[in-house]
Amino acid sequence: MRYPLAARPVLLGLCALAVTLLAGCAAKSDPAADGSAEWRLRSLEESFLQFQEAERSQEDRLKNLEARLEERLKRLETELEEVKAQQTATAGLAPAEPPLARSSEPRPWTQPPTTVQAPSASKSAKSAPAPAKIVPARAPSAKEIEAAYERGLKLVLADKPGPGRDALKEFLARYPDNSLAPNALYWIGETWYAQKDYTQAILTFKDVTQKYPRHPKASAALYKSALSYEATGDKTNAVFYLKALLDEYPRSEEAAPARARLKALGG
């Protein structure tokens, strides 16, 4: 969602205030009883930093667009001046037309034009074709939506992460509010993980946990975030997200492998 430029300082101030308040609450609470507070705080801080980065990127794009528009206007003004100059030169070279000679002989009599009678309204209505009926677009069925999701998932499972990611992104663009949207977003993260682009994988998995914290794929996304951090050599964050998984989803399917991985990392 894009916000007006005038509202952005207010949004930044509110985000900073929320981070400060959460940090104070986390400092006063019992660490053992509130192990998930730090994870929520860190997620909020990362979202705030991503928001700031998006704002900077948008300002750069606006400046670039203004420069391009200004350059285009200058070019159009130059072309317009050239066209005016060419028209002026052509008008100066065009010969003047001689005046029409007035004939002294009388003009021959000519018959007035015959008046053509317009067809009656009833005949026109009969001959006019009937307007085509506008058929409203049919909404896709549940089977068609599920088939679109399955098409992307099958590509991912067939070790085709690029085409699979494109198909799942198209699915999210068409059906962002569908119940399969969390699954599609999670498998997009899996495509980045399969291609060893761990930065994009972490960002996508965090998007799953932030948008759908109560969905079953949230615990899987936390687990794969920890593995992604471990793959980059960031043991601290790997241990952190494994503990967050055990705190937030202790009965999830990923809890058992998370405990084993945490023990292997010495966490």
Short mmCIF file of C-alpha atoms in Angstrom, two decimals:
data_model
loop_
_atom_site.label_atom_id
_atom_site.label_comp_id
_atom_site.label_asym_id
_atom_site.label_seq_id
_atom_site.Cartn_x
_atom_site.Cartn_y
_atom_site.Cartn_z
CA MET A 1 0.00 0.00 0.00
CA ARG A 2 1.35 3.47 -0.93
CA TYR A 3 0.78 6.39 1.41
CA PRO A 4 0.76 10.13 0.52
CA LEU A 5 4.07 11.91 1.00
CA ALA A 6 2.57 14.12 3.70
CA ALA A 7 1.53 11.09 5.78
CA ARG A 8 4.85 9.28 5.64
CA PRO A 9 6.58 11.18 8.53
CA VAL A 10 3.59 10.40 10.73
CA LEU A 11 3.75 6.71 9.81
CA LEU A 12 7.48 6.61 10.49
CA GLY A 13 6.95 8.22 13.88
CA LEU A 14 4.21 5.76 14.80
CA CYS A 15 6.38 2.79 13.76
CA ALA A 16 9.30 4.09 15.82
CA LEU A 17 7.02 4.66 18.83
CA ALA A 18 5.65 1.10 18.53
CA VAL A 19 9.17 -0.33 18.44
CA THR A 20 10.14 1.70 21.53
CA LEU A 21 7.06 0.63 23.50
CA LEU A 22 7.55 -3.03 22.62
CA ALA A 23 11.20 -2.83 23.57
CA GLY A 24 10.26 -1.39 26.98
CA CYS A 25 7.66 -4.10 27.54
CA ALA A 26 10.11 -6.82 26.58
CA ALA A 27 12.70 -5.44 29.01
CA LYS A 28 10.24 -5.41 31.93
CA SER A 29 8.72 -8.86 31.28
CA ASP A 30 10.01 -12.17 32.49
CA PRO A 31 12.36 -13.62 29.80
CA ALA A 32 11.39 -17.19 30.57
CA ALA A 33 7.65 -16.51 30.45
CA ASP A 34 7.74 -14.22 27.41
CA GLY A 35 10.24 -15.86 25.07
CA SER A 36 8.24 -14.91 21.98
CA ALA A 37 8.25 -11.15 22.73
CA GLU A 38 11.78 -10.74 21.41
CA TRP A 39 10.84 -12.50 18.17
CA ARG A 40 7.83 -10.23 17.69
CA LEU A 41 9.96 -7.17 18.47
CA ARG A 42 12.62 -8.19 16.00
CA SER A 43 10.00 -8.85 13.33
CA LEU A 44 8.55 -5.38 13.91
CA GLU A 45 11.99 -3.78 13.72
CA GLU A 46 12.73 -5.59 10.47
CA SER A 47 9.37 -4.52 9.04
CA PHE A 48 10.13 -0.92 10.04
CA LEU A 49 13.53 -1.06 8.32
CA GLN A 50 11.97 -2.58 5.22
CA PHE A 51 9.38 0.23 5.25
CA GLN A 52 12.14 2.86 5.41
CA GLU A 53 14.03 1.18 2.58
CA ALA A 54 10.86 1.06 0.47
CA GLU A 55 10.32 4.79 1.12
CA ARG A 56 13.85 5.59 -0.02
CA SER A 57 13.44 3.47 -3.13
CA GLN A 58 10.15 5.18 -3.96
CA GLU A 59 11.70 8.64 -3.58
CA ASP A 60 14.55 7.64 -5.90
CA ARG A 61 12.07 6.37 -8.48
CA LEU A 62 10.07 9.61 -8.27
CA LYS A 63 13.20 11.70 -8.78
CA ASN A 64 14.21 9.56 -11.74
CA LEU A 65 10.73 9.86 -13.24
CA GLU A 66 10.72 13.67 -12.83
CA ALA A 67 14.11 13.93 -14.55
CA ARG A 68 12.92 11.78 -17.44
CA LEU A 69 9.72 13.81 -17.82
CA GLU A 70 11.66 17.07 -17.84
CA GLU A 71 14.04 15.71 -20.47
CA ARG A 72 11.09 14.53 -22.57
CA LEU A 73 9.38 17.94 -22.35
CA LYS A 74 12.55 19.69 -23.50
CA ARG A 75 12.81 17.30 -26.43
CA LEU A 76 9.17 17.89 -27.41
CA GLU A 77 9.66 21.67 -27.24
CA THR A 78 12.68 21.40 -29.54
CA GLU A 79 10.75 19.23 -32.01
CA LEU A 80 7.83 21.69 -31.94
CA GLU A 81 10.14 24.62 -32.75
CA GLU A 82 11.61 22.66 -35.68
CA VAL A 83 8.14 21.91 -37.05
CA LYS A 84 7.13 25.58 -36.77
CA ALA A 85 10.29 26.65 -38.57
CA GLN A 86 9.64 24.18 -41.39
CA GLN A 87 6.03 25.37 -41.76
CA THR A 88 7.15 29.00 -41.91
CA ALA A 89 9.73 28.21 -44.60
CA THR A 90 7.20 26.22 -46.65
CA ALA A 91 4.60 29.03 -46.44
CA GLY A 92 7.14 31.56 -47.70
CA LEU A 93 7.99 29.47 -50.77
CA ALA A 94 4.39 28.59 -51.75
CA PRO A 95 3.18 30.63 -54.83
CA ALA A 96 0.15 32.83 -54.42
CA GLU A 97 -2.97 31.60 -56.21
CA PRO A 98 -4.19 33.86 -59.05
CA PRO A 99 -7.54 35.59 -58.50
CA LEU A 100 -10.54 34.00 -60.16
CA ALA A 101 -11.51 35.72 -63.41
CA ARG A 102 -15.07 37.03 -63.43
CA SER A 103 -16.87 35.89 -66.53
CA SER A 104 -19.15 38.37 -68.29
CA GLU A 105 -21.26 35.64 -69.89
CA PRO A 106 -24.43 34.59 -68.06
CA ARG A 107 -24.30 31.28 -66.32
CA PRO A 108 -26.33 28.50 -67.92
CA TRP A 109 -29.47 27.46 -66.10
CA THR A 110 -29.03 24.33 -64.07
CA GLN A 111 -31.69 22.06 -62.61
CA PRO A 112 -31.94 22.24 -58.82
CA PRO A 113 -30.78 19.13 -57.03
CA THR A 114 -33.40 16.50 -56.41
CA THR A 115 -34.42 16.19 -52.79
CA VAL A 116 -33.87 12.66 -51.50
CA GLN A 117 -36.55 11.61 -49.05
CA ALA A 118 -35.22 10.12 -45.83
CA PRO A 119 -36.49 6.64 -44.97
CA SER A 120 -39.19 6.44 -42.35
CA ALA A 121 -38.37 5.62 -38.79
CA SER A 122 -40.19 2.28 -38.96
CA LYS A 123 -38.16 1.11 -41.98
CA SER A 124 -34.87 2.21 -40.36
CA ALA A 125 -35.71 0.34 -37.21
CA LYS A 126 -36.38 -2.83 -39.17
CA SER A 127 -33.15 -2.62 -41.20
CA ALA A 128 -30.83 -1.71 -38.30
CA PRO A 129 -29.06 -4.73 -36.76
CA ALA A 130 -29.81 -5.57 -33.15
CA PRO A 131 -27.04 -4.62 -30.67
CA ALA A 132 -24.89 -7.51 -29.46
CA LYS A 133 -25.58 -8.76 -25.97
CA ILE A 134 -22.79 -8.24 -23.44
CA VAL A 135 -22.11 -11.48 -21.64
CA PRO A 136 -20.55 -10.92 -18.18
CA ALA A 137 -17.28 -12.71 -17.46
CA ARG A 138 -17.75 -15.98 -15.63
CA ALA A 139 -16.11 -16.25 -12.23
CA PRO A 140 -13.57 -19.10 -11.98
CA SER A 141 -14.75 -22.17 -10.15
CA ALA A 142 -13.07 -23.61 -7.05
CA LYS A 143 -11.65 -26.45 -9.15
CA GLU A 144 -10.09 -24.01 -11.62
CA ILE A 145 -8.49 -22.02 -8.79
CA GLU A 146 -7.14 -25.18 -7.17
CA ALA A 147 -5.83 -26.37 -10.55
CA ALA A 148 -3.90 -23.10 -10.97
CA TYR A 149 -2.26 -23.63 -7.57
CA GLU A 150 -1.51 -27.30 -8.26
CA ARG A 151 0.14 -26.36 -11.55
CA GLY A 152 2.71 -24.19 -9.76
CA LEU A 153 3.21 -26.69 -6.93
CA LYS A 154 3.86 -29.56 -9.33
CA LEU A 155 6.56 -27.52 -11.06
CA VAL A 156 8.24 -26.81 -7.72
CA LEU A 157 8.12 -30.48 -6.67
CA ALA A 158 9.47 -31.46 -10.11
CA ASP A 159 12.65 -29.48 -9.34
CA LYS A 160 11.67 -26.56 -11.58
CA PRO A 161 11.85 -23.67 -9.10
CA GLY A 162 11.87 -20.84 -11.66
CA PRO A 163 8.73 -21.80 -13.62
CA GLY A 164 7.07 -22.95 -10.40
CA ARG A 165 7.69 -19.59 -8.74
CA ASP A 166 6.28 -17.73 -11.75
CA ALA A 167 3.12 -19.87 -11.72
CA LEU A 168 2.62 -19.37 -7.97
CA LYS A 169 3.18 -15.61 -8.25
CA GLU A 170 0.55 -15.49 -11.00
CA PHE A 171 -1.79 -17.45 -8.72
CA LEU A 172 -1.27 -14.93 -5.88
CA ALA A 173 -1.84 -12.02 -8.25
CA ARG A 174 -5.18 -13.48 -9.40
CA TYR A 175 -6.42 -14.91 -6.10
CA PRO A 176 -4.72 -13.01 -3.24
CA ASP A 177 -7.55 -13.72 -0.80
CA ASN A 178 -7.91 -17.42 -1.54
CA SER A 179 -7.36 -19.95 1.25
CA LEU A 180 -4.42 -21.41 -0.71
CA ALA A 181 -2.55 -18.06 -0.74
CA PRO A 182 -0.45 -18.90 2.41
CA ASN A 183 0.63 -22.19 0.84
CA ALA A 184 1.54 -20.48 -2.44
CA LEU A 185 3.63 -17.87 -0.61
CA TYR A 186 5.41 -20.58 1.41
CA TRP A 187 6.32 -22.58 -1.70
CA ILE A 188 7.65 -19.44 -3.35
CA GLY A 189 10.07 -19.27 -0.40
CA GLU A 190 10.97 -22.92 -1.05
CA THR A 191 11.91 -22.06 -4.65
CA TRP A 192 14.39 -19.43 -3.40
CA TYR A 193 15.74 -21.93 -0.87
CA ALA A 194 16.18 -24.57 -3.60
CA GLN A 195 18.17 -22.06 -5.69
CA LYS A 196 20.30 -21.22 -2.61
CA ASP A 197 19.15 -17.60 -2.65
CA TYR A 198 18.82 -17.63 1.13
CA THR A 199 18.24 -13.88 1.48
CA GLN A 200 15.10 -13.98 -0.66
CA ALA A 201 14.05 -17.21 1.02
CA ILE A 202 14.26 -15.62 4.49
CA LEU A 203 12.29 -12.56 3.37
CA THR A 204 9.56 -14.74 1.84
CA PHE A 205 9.33 -17.07 4.85
CA LYS A 206 9.08 -14.05 7.18
CA ASP A 207 6.28 -12.74 4.97
CA VAL A 208 4.41 -15.97 5.64
CA THR A 209 4.78 -15.70 9.43
CA GLN A 210 3.78 -12.03 9.46
CA LYS A 211 0.73 -12.32 7.17
CA TYR A 212 -0.52 -15.73 8.30
CA PRO A 213 0.73 -16.36 11.88
CA ARG A 214 -2.12 -18.83 12.60
CA HIS A 215 -1.72 -20.85 9.42
CA PRO A 216 -0.01 -24.29 9.58
CA LYS A 217 2.62 -23.05 7.12
CA ALA A 218 3.79 -20.42 9.64
CA SER A 219 5.70 -23.00 11.71
CA ALA A 220 7.22 -24.49 8.56
CA ALA A 221 8.27 -21.00 7.44
CA LEU A 222 9.99 -20.37 10.81
CA TYR A 223 11.85 -23.67 10.54
CA LYS A 224 13.04 -22.94 6.99
CA SER A 225 14.06 -19.43 8.07
CA ALA A 226 16.33 -21.01 10.69
CA LEU A 227 17.82 -23.39 8.10
CA SER A 228 18.36 -20.47 5.71
CA TYR A 229 20.24 -18.52 8.38
CA GLU A 230 22.30 -21.61 9.18
CA ALA A 231 23.16 -22.00 5.48
CA THR A 232 24.51 -18.44 5.43
CA GLY A 233 26.68 -19.13 8.49
CA ASP A 234 24.52 -17.04 10.83
CA LYS A 235 24.29 -19.48 13.73
CA THR A 236 22.92 -16.85 16.14
CA ASN A 237 19.81 -16.16 14.07
CA ALA A 238 19.39 -19.85 13.28
CA VAL A 239 19.24 -20.67 17.01
CA PHE A 240 16.95 -17.68 17.60
CA TYR A 241 14.35 -18.78 15.04
CA LEU A 242 14.46 -22.39 16.19
CA LYS A 243 13.67 -21.23 19.74
CA ALA A 244 10.94 -18.94 18.42
CA LEU A 245 9.41 -21.90 16.61
CA LEU A 246 9.39 -23.99 19.81
CA ASP A 247 7.92 -21.08 21.78
CA GLU A 248 5.19 -20.21 19.29
CA TYR A 249 4.34 -23.63 17.85
CA PRO A 250 5.45 -26.29 20.36
CA ARG A 251 2.99 -28.88 19.00
CA SER A 252 3.66 -28.30 15.32
CA GLU A 253 5.05 -30.90 12.94
CA GLU A 254 8.32 -28.96 12.76
CA ALA A 255 8.83 -28.89 16.55
CA ALA A 256 10.65 -32.25 16.71
CA PRO A 257 13.19 -31.53 13.93
CA ALA A 258 13.62 -28.03 15.38
CA ARG A 259 14.66 -29.50 18.77
CA ALA A 260 17.11 -31.85 17.05
CA ARG A 261 18.57 -29.02 14.99
CA LEU A 262 18.81 -26.77 18.06
CA LYS A 263 20.67 -29.49 19.95
CA ALA A 264 23.09 -29.94 17.04
CA LEU A 265 23.80 -26.21 17.02
CA GLY A 266 24.36 -26.20 20.78
CA GLY A 267 21.49 -23.82 21.41
#
